[in-house]
Amino acid sequence: TSSGSGAPASLLRKKASIRRTFTANSNAQAMLICGGESLAAHASFDPNYSQARKYIRNHAVGPAIISPLLTTGLMHALVEATFPQSIFVKNEVRQLQPLIVGVEVEASMEVESVMKGGDAQSHLGKCRGYELEVKTSAKRLLDGVIISEGAQTIWLPDY
């Protein structure tokens, strides 16, 4: 873990967390939002998409195990909320355990390293900033078991 020359000391080891409980409908909603009509038309049990969309939005559909899309999205949203001016560079997530509908989870993040410049800066020209490596995880609150873990790289402009 290192902090590059001139990097704000307050960034290194910065932590944040958020708690969330996903419902039976969360999976279906995420699939409709992320995939849009074309995904829904092919993934739906109903060939009439408009009828399926209305049903899915009002009923629990699918298994009791929630898609990794939701925990990954929760961890990414936490990083983005903590650093709203950041630019996403890359993300890596490993799903370790299933997440069951109705189980409360806590997503957390911690800045592991700060480096002046970084890969994103080369694409942005004369902008100055810092590349941050952020460790992320999501755990079940009931027993503390890690469900997902990973890392995000973001670039933070130096205003």
PDB file of C-alpha atoms in Angstrom:
ATOM      1  CA  THR A   1       0.000   0.000   0.000  1.00  0.00           C
ATOM      2  CA  SER A   2       1.474   3.288  -1.025  1.00  0.00           C
ATOM      3  CA  SER A   3       0.594   6.881  -1.522  1.00  0.00           C
ATOM      4  CA  GLY A   4       2.207   8.690  -4.455  1.00  0.00           C
ATOM      5  CA  SER A   5       4.008  11.983  -4.137  1.00  0.00           C
ATOM      6  CA  GLY A   6       1.607  14.833  -3.434  1.00  0.00           C
ATOM      7  CA  ALA A   7      -1.403  12.571  -2.974  1.00  0.00           C
ATOM      8  CA  PRO A   8      -3.885  13.779  -0.389  1.00  0.00           C
ATOM      9  CA  ALA A   9      -3.238  11.745   2.763  1.00  0.00           C
ATOM     10  CA  SER A  10      -6.955  11.759   3.558  1.00  0.00           C
ATOM     11  CA  LEU A  11      -7.669   9.450   0.596  1.00  0.00           C
ATOM     12  CA  LEU A  12      -5.528   6.533   1.740  1.00  0.00           C
ATOM     13  CA  ARG A  13      -7.483   4.097   3.950  1.00  0.00           C
ATOM     14  CA  LYS A  14     -10.738   6.028   3.437  1.00  0.00           C
ATOM     15  CA  LYS A  15     -13.653   3.696   4.238  1.00  0.00           C
ATOM     16  CA  ALA A  16     -17.381   3.647   3.615  1.00  0.00           C
ATOM     17  CA  SER A  17     -20.222   1.142   3.894  1.00  0.00           C
ATOM     18  CA  ILE A  18     -23.926   0.767   3.205  1.00  0.00           C
ATOM     19  CA  ARG A  19     -26.552  -1.807   4.193  1.00  0.00           C
ATOM     20  CA  ARG A  20     -29.226  -3.140   1.872  1.00  0.00           C
ATOM     21  CA  THR A  21     -31.820  -5.911   1.768  1.00  0.00           C
ATOM     22  CA  PHE A  22     -32.814  -7.148  -1.680  1.00  0.00           C
ATOM     23  CA  THR A  23     -36.360  -8.346  -2.279  1.00  0.00           C
ATOM     24  CA  ALA A  24     -37.643 -11.109  -4.515  1.00  0.00           C
ATOM     25  CA  ASN A  25     -38.397  -8.483  -7.136  1.00  0.00           C
ATOM     26  CA  SER A  26     -34.869  -6.982  -7.140  1.00  0.00           C
ATOM     27  CA  ASN A  27     -33.456  -9.580  -9.551  1.00  0.00           C
ATOM     28  CA  ALA A  28     -36.158  -9.098 -12.142  1.00  0.00           C
ATOM     29  CA  GLN A  29     -35.982  -5.314 -11.885  1.00  0.00           C
ATOM     30  CA  ALA A  30     -32.195  -5.319 -12.394  1.00  0.00           C
ATOM     31  CA  MET A  31     -32.489  -7.568 -15.437  1.00  0.00           C
ATOM     32  CA  LEU A  32     -35.142  -5.333 -16.989  1.00  0.00           C
ATOM     33  CA  ILE A  33     -33.162  -2.167 -16.245  1.00  0.00           C
ATOM     34  CA  CYS A  34     -29.798  -3.492 -17.454  1.00  0.00           C
ATOM     35  CA  GLY A  35     -31.021  -5.554 -20.396  1.00  0.00           C
ATOM     36  CA  GLY A  36     -33.871  -3.430 -21.628  1.00  0.00           C
ATOM     37  CA  GLU A  37     -36.514  -4.696 -23.990  1.00  0.00           C
ATOM     38  CA  SER A  38     -34.249  -6.926 -26.084  1.00  0.00           C
ATOM     39  CA  LEU A  39     -32.992  -8.924 -23.082  1.00  0.00           C
ATOM     40  CA  ALA A  40     -36.432  -9.076 -21.528  1.00  0.00           C
ATOM     41  CA  ALA A  41     -37.948 -10.284 -24.797  1.00  0.00           C
ATOM     42  CA  HIS A  42     -35.533 -13.243 -24.909  1.00  0.00           C
ATOM     43  CA  ALA A  43     -35.286 -13.964 -21.181  1.00  0.00           C
ATOM     44  CA  SER A  44     -38.951 -13.652 -20.312  1.00  0.00           C
ATOM     45  CA  PHE A  45     -41.237 -16.608 -19.755  1.00  0.00           C
ATOM     46  CA  ASP A  46     -43.884 -14.653 -21.665  1.00  0.00           C
ATOM     47  CA  PRO A  47     -43.354 -13.938 -25.391  1.00  0.00           C
ATOM     48  CA  ASN A  48     -45.515 -10.833 -25.011  1.00  0.00           C
ATOM     49  CA  TYR A  49     -42.905  -8.511 -23.466  1.00  0.00           C
ATOM     50  CA  SER A  50     -45.289  -5.744 -22.399  1.00  0.00           C
ATOM     51  CA  GLN A  51     -47.443  -8.234 -20.499  1.00  0.00           C
ATOM     52  CA  ALA A  52     -44.337  -9.860 -18.913  1.00  0.00           C
ATOM     53  CA  ARG A  53     -42.888  -6.494 -17.907  1.00  0.00           C
ATOM     54  CA  LYS A  54     -46.107  -5.513 -16.119  1.00  0.00           C
ATOM     55  CA  TYR A  55     -46.234  -8.877 -14.320  1.00  0.00           C
ATOM     56  CA  ILE A  56     -42.540  -8.803 -13.299  1.00  0.00           C
ATOM     57  CA  ARG A  57     -42.829  -5.317 -11.881  1.00  0.00           C
ATOM     58  CA  ASN A  58     -45.684  -6.446  -9.633  1.00  0.00           C
ATOM     59  CA  HIS A  59     -44.698 -10.000  -8.640  1.00  0.00           C
ATOM     60  CA  ALA A  60     -41.704 -11.905  -7.380  1.00  0.00           C
ATOM     61  CA  VAL A  61     -40.287 -13.902 -10.285  1.00  0.00           C
ATOM     62  CA  GLY A  62     -37.395 -16.351 -10.347  1.00  0.00           C
ATOM     63  CA  PRO A  63     -35.306 -18.163  -7.762  1.00  0.00           C
ATOM     64  CA  ALA A  64     -34.659 -17.221  -4.158  1.00  0.00           C
ATOM     65  CA  ILE A  65     -30.983 -16.721  -4.980  1.00  0.00           C
ATOM     66  CA  ILE A  66     -30.184 -13.207  -6.138  1.00  0.00           C
ATOM     67  CA  SER A  67     -28.004 -12.423  -9.148  1.00  0.00           C
ATOM     68  CA  PRO A  68     -24.400 -11.300  -8.548  1.00  0.00           C
ATOM     69  CA  LEU A  69     -25.378  -8.243 -10.603  1.00  0.00           C
ATOM     70  CA  LEU A  70     -27.011  -6.766  -7.500  1.00  0.00           C
ATOM     71  CA  THR A  71     -24.078  -7.153  -5.103  1.00  0.00           C
ATOM     72  CA  THR A  72     -21.629  -5.966  -7.780  1.00  0.00           C
ATOM     73  CA  GLY A  73     -23.842  -2.970  -8.479  1.00  0.00           C
ATOM     74  CA  LEU A  74     -24.167  -2.179  -4.777  1.00  0.00           C
ATOM     75  CA  MET A  75     -20.375  -2.172  -4.308  1.00  0.00           C
ATOM     76  CA  HIS A  76     -19.875  -0.021  -7.418  1.00  0.00           C
ATOM     77  CA  ALA A  77     -22.590   2.430  -6.313  1.00  0.00           C
ATOM     78  CA  LEU A  78     -20.906   2.753  -2.907  1.00  0.00           C
ATOM     79  CA  VAL A  79     -17.566   3.692  -4.501  1.00  0.00           C
ATOM     80  CA  GLU A  80     -19.276   6.145  -6.851  1.00  0.00           C
ATOM     81  CA  ALA A  81     -21.236   7.752  -3.996  1.00  0.00           C
ATOM     82  CA  THR A  82     -18.048   8.092  -1.933  1.00  0.00           C
ATOM     83  CA  PHE A  83     -16.132   9.650  -4.853  1.00  0.00           C
ATOM     84  CA  PRO A  84     -18.844  11.235  -7.065  1.00  0.00           C
ATOM     85  CA  GLN A  85     -16.324  13.098  -9.229  1.00  0.00           C
ATOM     86  CA  SER A  86     -14.332   9.930 -10.006  1.00  0.00           C
ATOM     87  CA  ILE A  87     -13.961   8.250 -13.379  1.00  0.00           C
ATOM     88  CA  PHE A  88     -14.346   4.475 -13.501  1.00  0.00           C
ATOM     89  CA  VAL A  89     -11.275   2.617 -14.852  1.00  0.00           C
ATOM     90  CA  LYS A  90     -11.770  -1.084 -14.076  1.00  0.00           C
ATOM     91  CA  ASN A  91     -13.522  -3.524 -11.779  1.00  0.00           C
ATOM     92  CA  GLU A  92     -12.926  -7.099 -10.650  1.00  0.00           C
ATOM     93  CA  VAL A  93     -15.413  -9.029  -8.502  1.00  0.00           C
ATOM     94  CA  ARG A  94     -15.528 -12.622  -7.260  1.00  0.00           C
ATOM     95  CA  GLN A  95     -18.812 -14.124  -6.120  1.00  0.00           C
ATOM     96  CA  LEU A  96     -17.981 -16.364  -3.141  1.00  0.00           C
ATOM     97  CA  GLN A  97     -21.411 -17.274  -1.759  1.00  0.00           C
ATOM     98  CA  PRO A  98     -25.004 -17.024  -2.940  1.00  0.00           C
ATOM     99  CA  LEU A  99     -27.158 -14.190  -1.696  1.00  0.00           C
ATOM    100  CA  ILE A 100     -30.639 -15.218  -0.632  1.00  0.00           C
ATOM    101  CA  VAL A 101     -33.691 -12.989  -1.020  1.00  0.00           C
ATOM    102  CA  GLY A 102     -34.449 -10.962   2.115  1.00  0.00           C
ATOM    103  CA  VAL A 103     -31.000 -11.333   3.709  1.00  0.00           C
ATOM    104  CA  GLU A 104     -29.475  -7.999   4.758  1.00  0.00           C
ATOM    105  CA  VAL A 105     -26.028  -7.312   3.317  1.00  0.00           C
ATOM    106  CA  GLU A 106     -23.406  -4.686   4.001  1.00  0.00           C
ATOM    107  CA  ALA A 107     -21.223  -3.449   1.160  1.00  0.00           C
ATOM    108  CA  SER A 108     -17.974  -1.824   2.190  1.00  0.00           C
ATOM    109  CA  MET A 109     -14.992  -0.233   0.528  1.00  0.00           C
ATOM    110  CA  GLU A 110     -11.522   0.917   1.543  1.00  0.00           C
ATOM    111  CA  VAL A 111      -8.920   2.816  -0.470  1.00  0.00           C
ATOM    112  CA  GLU A 112      -5.854   0.552  -0.647  1.00  0.00           C
ATOM    113  CA  SER A 113      -3.503   2.763  -2.670  1.00  0.00           C
ATOM    114  CA  VAL A 114      -3.275   6.206  -4.210  1.00  0.00           C
ATOM    115  CA  MET A 115      -1.000   6.946  -7.149  1.00  0.00           C
ATOM    116  CA  LYS A 116      -0.427  10.310  -8.781  1.00  0.00           C
ATOM    117  CA  GLY A 117      -1.348  10.230 -12.466  1.00  0.00           C
ATOM    118  CA  GLY A 118      -2.462   6.785 -13.559  1.00  0.00           C
ATOM    119  CA  ASP A 119      -3.702   5.161 -16.772  1.00  0.00           C
ATOM    120  CA  ALA A 120      -6.853   7.272 -17.075  1.00  0.00           C
ATOM    121  CA  GLN A 121      -4.803  10.474 -17.058  1.00  0.00           C
ATOM    122  CA  SER A 122      -3.106   9.512 -20.319  1.00  0.00           C
ATOM    123  CA  HIS A 123      -6.541   9.547 -22.015  1.00  0.00           C
ATOM    124  CA  LEU A 124      -7.549  12.873 -20.487  1.00  0.00           C
ATOM    125  CA  GLY A 125      -4.615  14.992 -21.619  1.00  0.00           C
ATOM    126  CA  LYS A 126      -3.469  17.722 -19.262  1.00  0.00           C
ATOM    127  CA  CYS A 127      -5.866  16.868 -16.447  1.00  0.00           C
ATOM    128  CA  ARG A 128      -4.126  16.052 -13.191  1.00  0.00           C
ATOM    129  CA  GLY A 129      -5.369  13.549 -10.697  1.00  0.00           C
ATOM    130  CA  TYR A 130      -4.875  10.324  -8.786  1.00  0.00           C
ATOM    131  CA  GLU A 131      -5.537   6.677  -9.507  1.00  0.00           C
ATOM    132  CA  LEU A 132      -7.106   4.910  -6.545  1.00  0.00           C
ATOM    133  CA  GLU A 133      -7.209   1.167  -5.919  1.00  0.00           C
ATOM    134  CA  VAL A 134     -10.315   0.455  -3.842  1.00  0.00           C
ATOM    135  CA  LYS A 135     -10.976  -2.878  -2.118  1.00  0.00           C
ATOM    136  CA  THR A 136     -14.683  -3.789  -2.065  1.00  0.00           C
ATOM    137  CA  SER A 137     -16.760  -6.489  -0.402  1.00  0.00           C
ATOM    138  CA  ALA A 138     -20.323  -7.445   0.446  1.00  0.00           C
ATOM    139  CA  LYS A 139     -21.114  -9.579   3.485  1.00  0.00           C
ATOM    140  CA  ARG A 140     -24.210 -11.044   5.084  1.00  0.00           C
ATOM    141  CA  LEU A 141     -24.957  -9.187   8.312  1.00  0.00           C
ATOM    142  CA  LEU A 142     -26.519 -12.229   9.934  1.00  0.00           C
ATOM    143  CA  ASP A 143     -23.248 -14.193  10.153  1.00  0.00           C
ATOM    144  CA  GLY A 144     -20.549 -11.935   8.635  1.00  0.00           C
ATOM    145  CA  VAL A 145     -19.892 -14.288   5.696  1.00  0.00           C
ATOM    146  CA  ILE A 146     -18.358 -12.543   2.676  1.00  0.00           C
ATOM    147  CA  ILE A 147     -20.615 -12.942  -0.367  1.00  0.00           C
ATOM    148  CA  SER A 148     -18.599 -10.959  -2.927  1.00  0.00           C
ATOM    149  CA  GLU A 149     -15.210  -9.306  -2.893  1.00  0.00           C
ATOM    150  CA  GLY A 150     -13.127  -7.468  -5.383  1.00  0.00           C
ATOM    151  CA  ALA A 151     -11.359  -4.283  -6.336  1.00  0.00           C
ATOM    152  CA  GLN A 152     -12.110  -1.182  -8.346  1.00  0.00           C
ATOM    153  CA  THR A 153      -9.716   1.227  -9.939  1.00  0.00           C
ATOM    154  CA  ILE A 154     -10.946   4.787 -10.251  1.00  0.00           C
ATOM    155  CA  TRP A 155      -9.318   8.007 -11.352  1.00  0.00           C
ATOM    156  CA  LEU A 156      -9.951  11.091  -9.253  1.00  0.00           C
ATOM    157  CA  PRO A 157      -9.351  14.523 -10.814  1.00  0.00           C
ATOM    158  CA  ASP A 158      -7.247  16.986  -8.824  1.00  0.00           C
ATOM    159  CA  TYR A 159      -9.390  20.107  -8.633  1.00  0.00           C
TER     160      TYR A 159
END
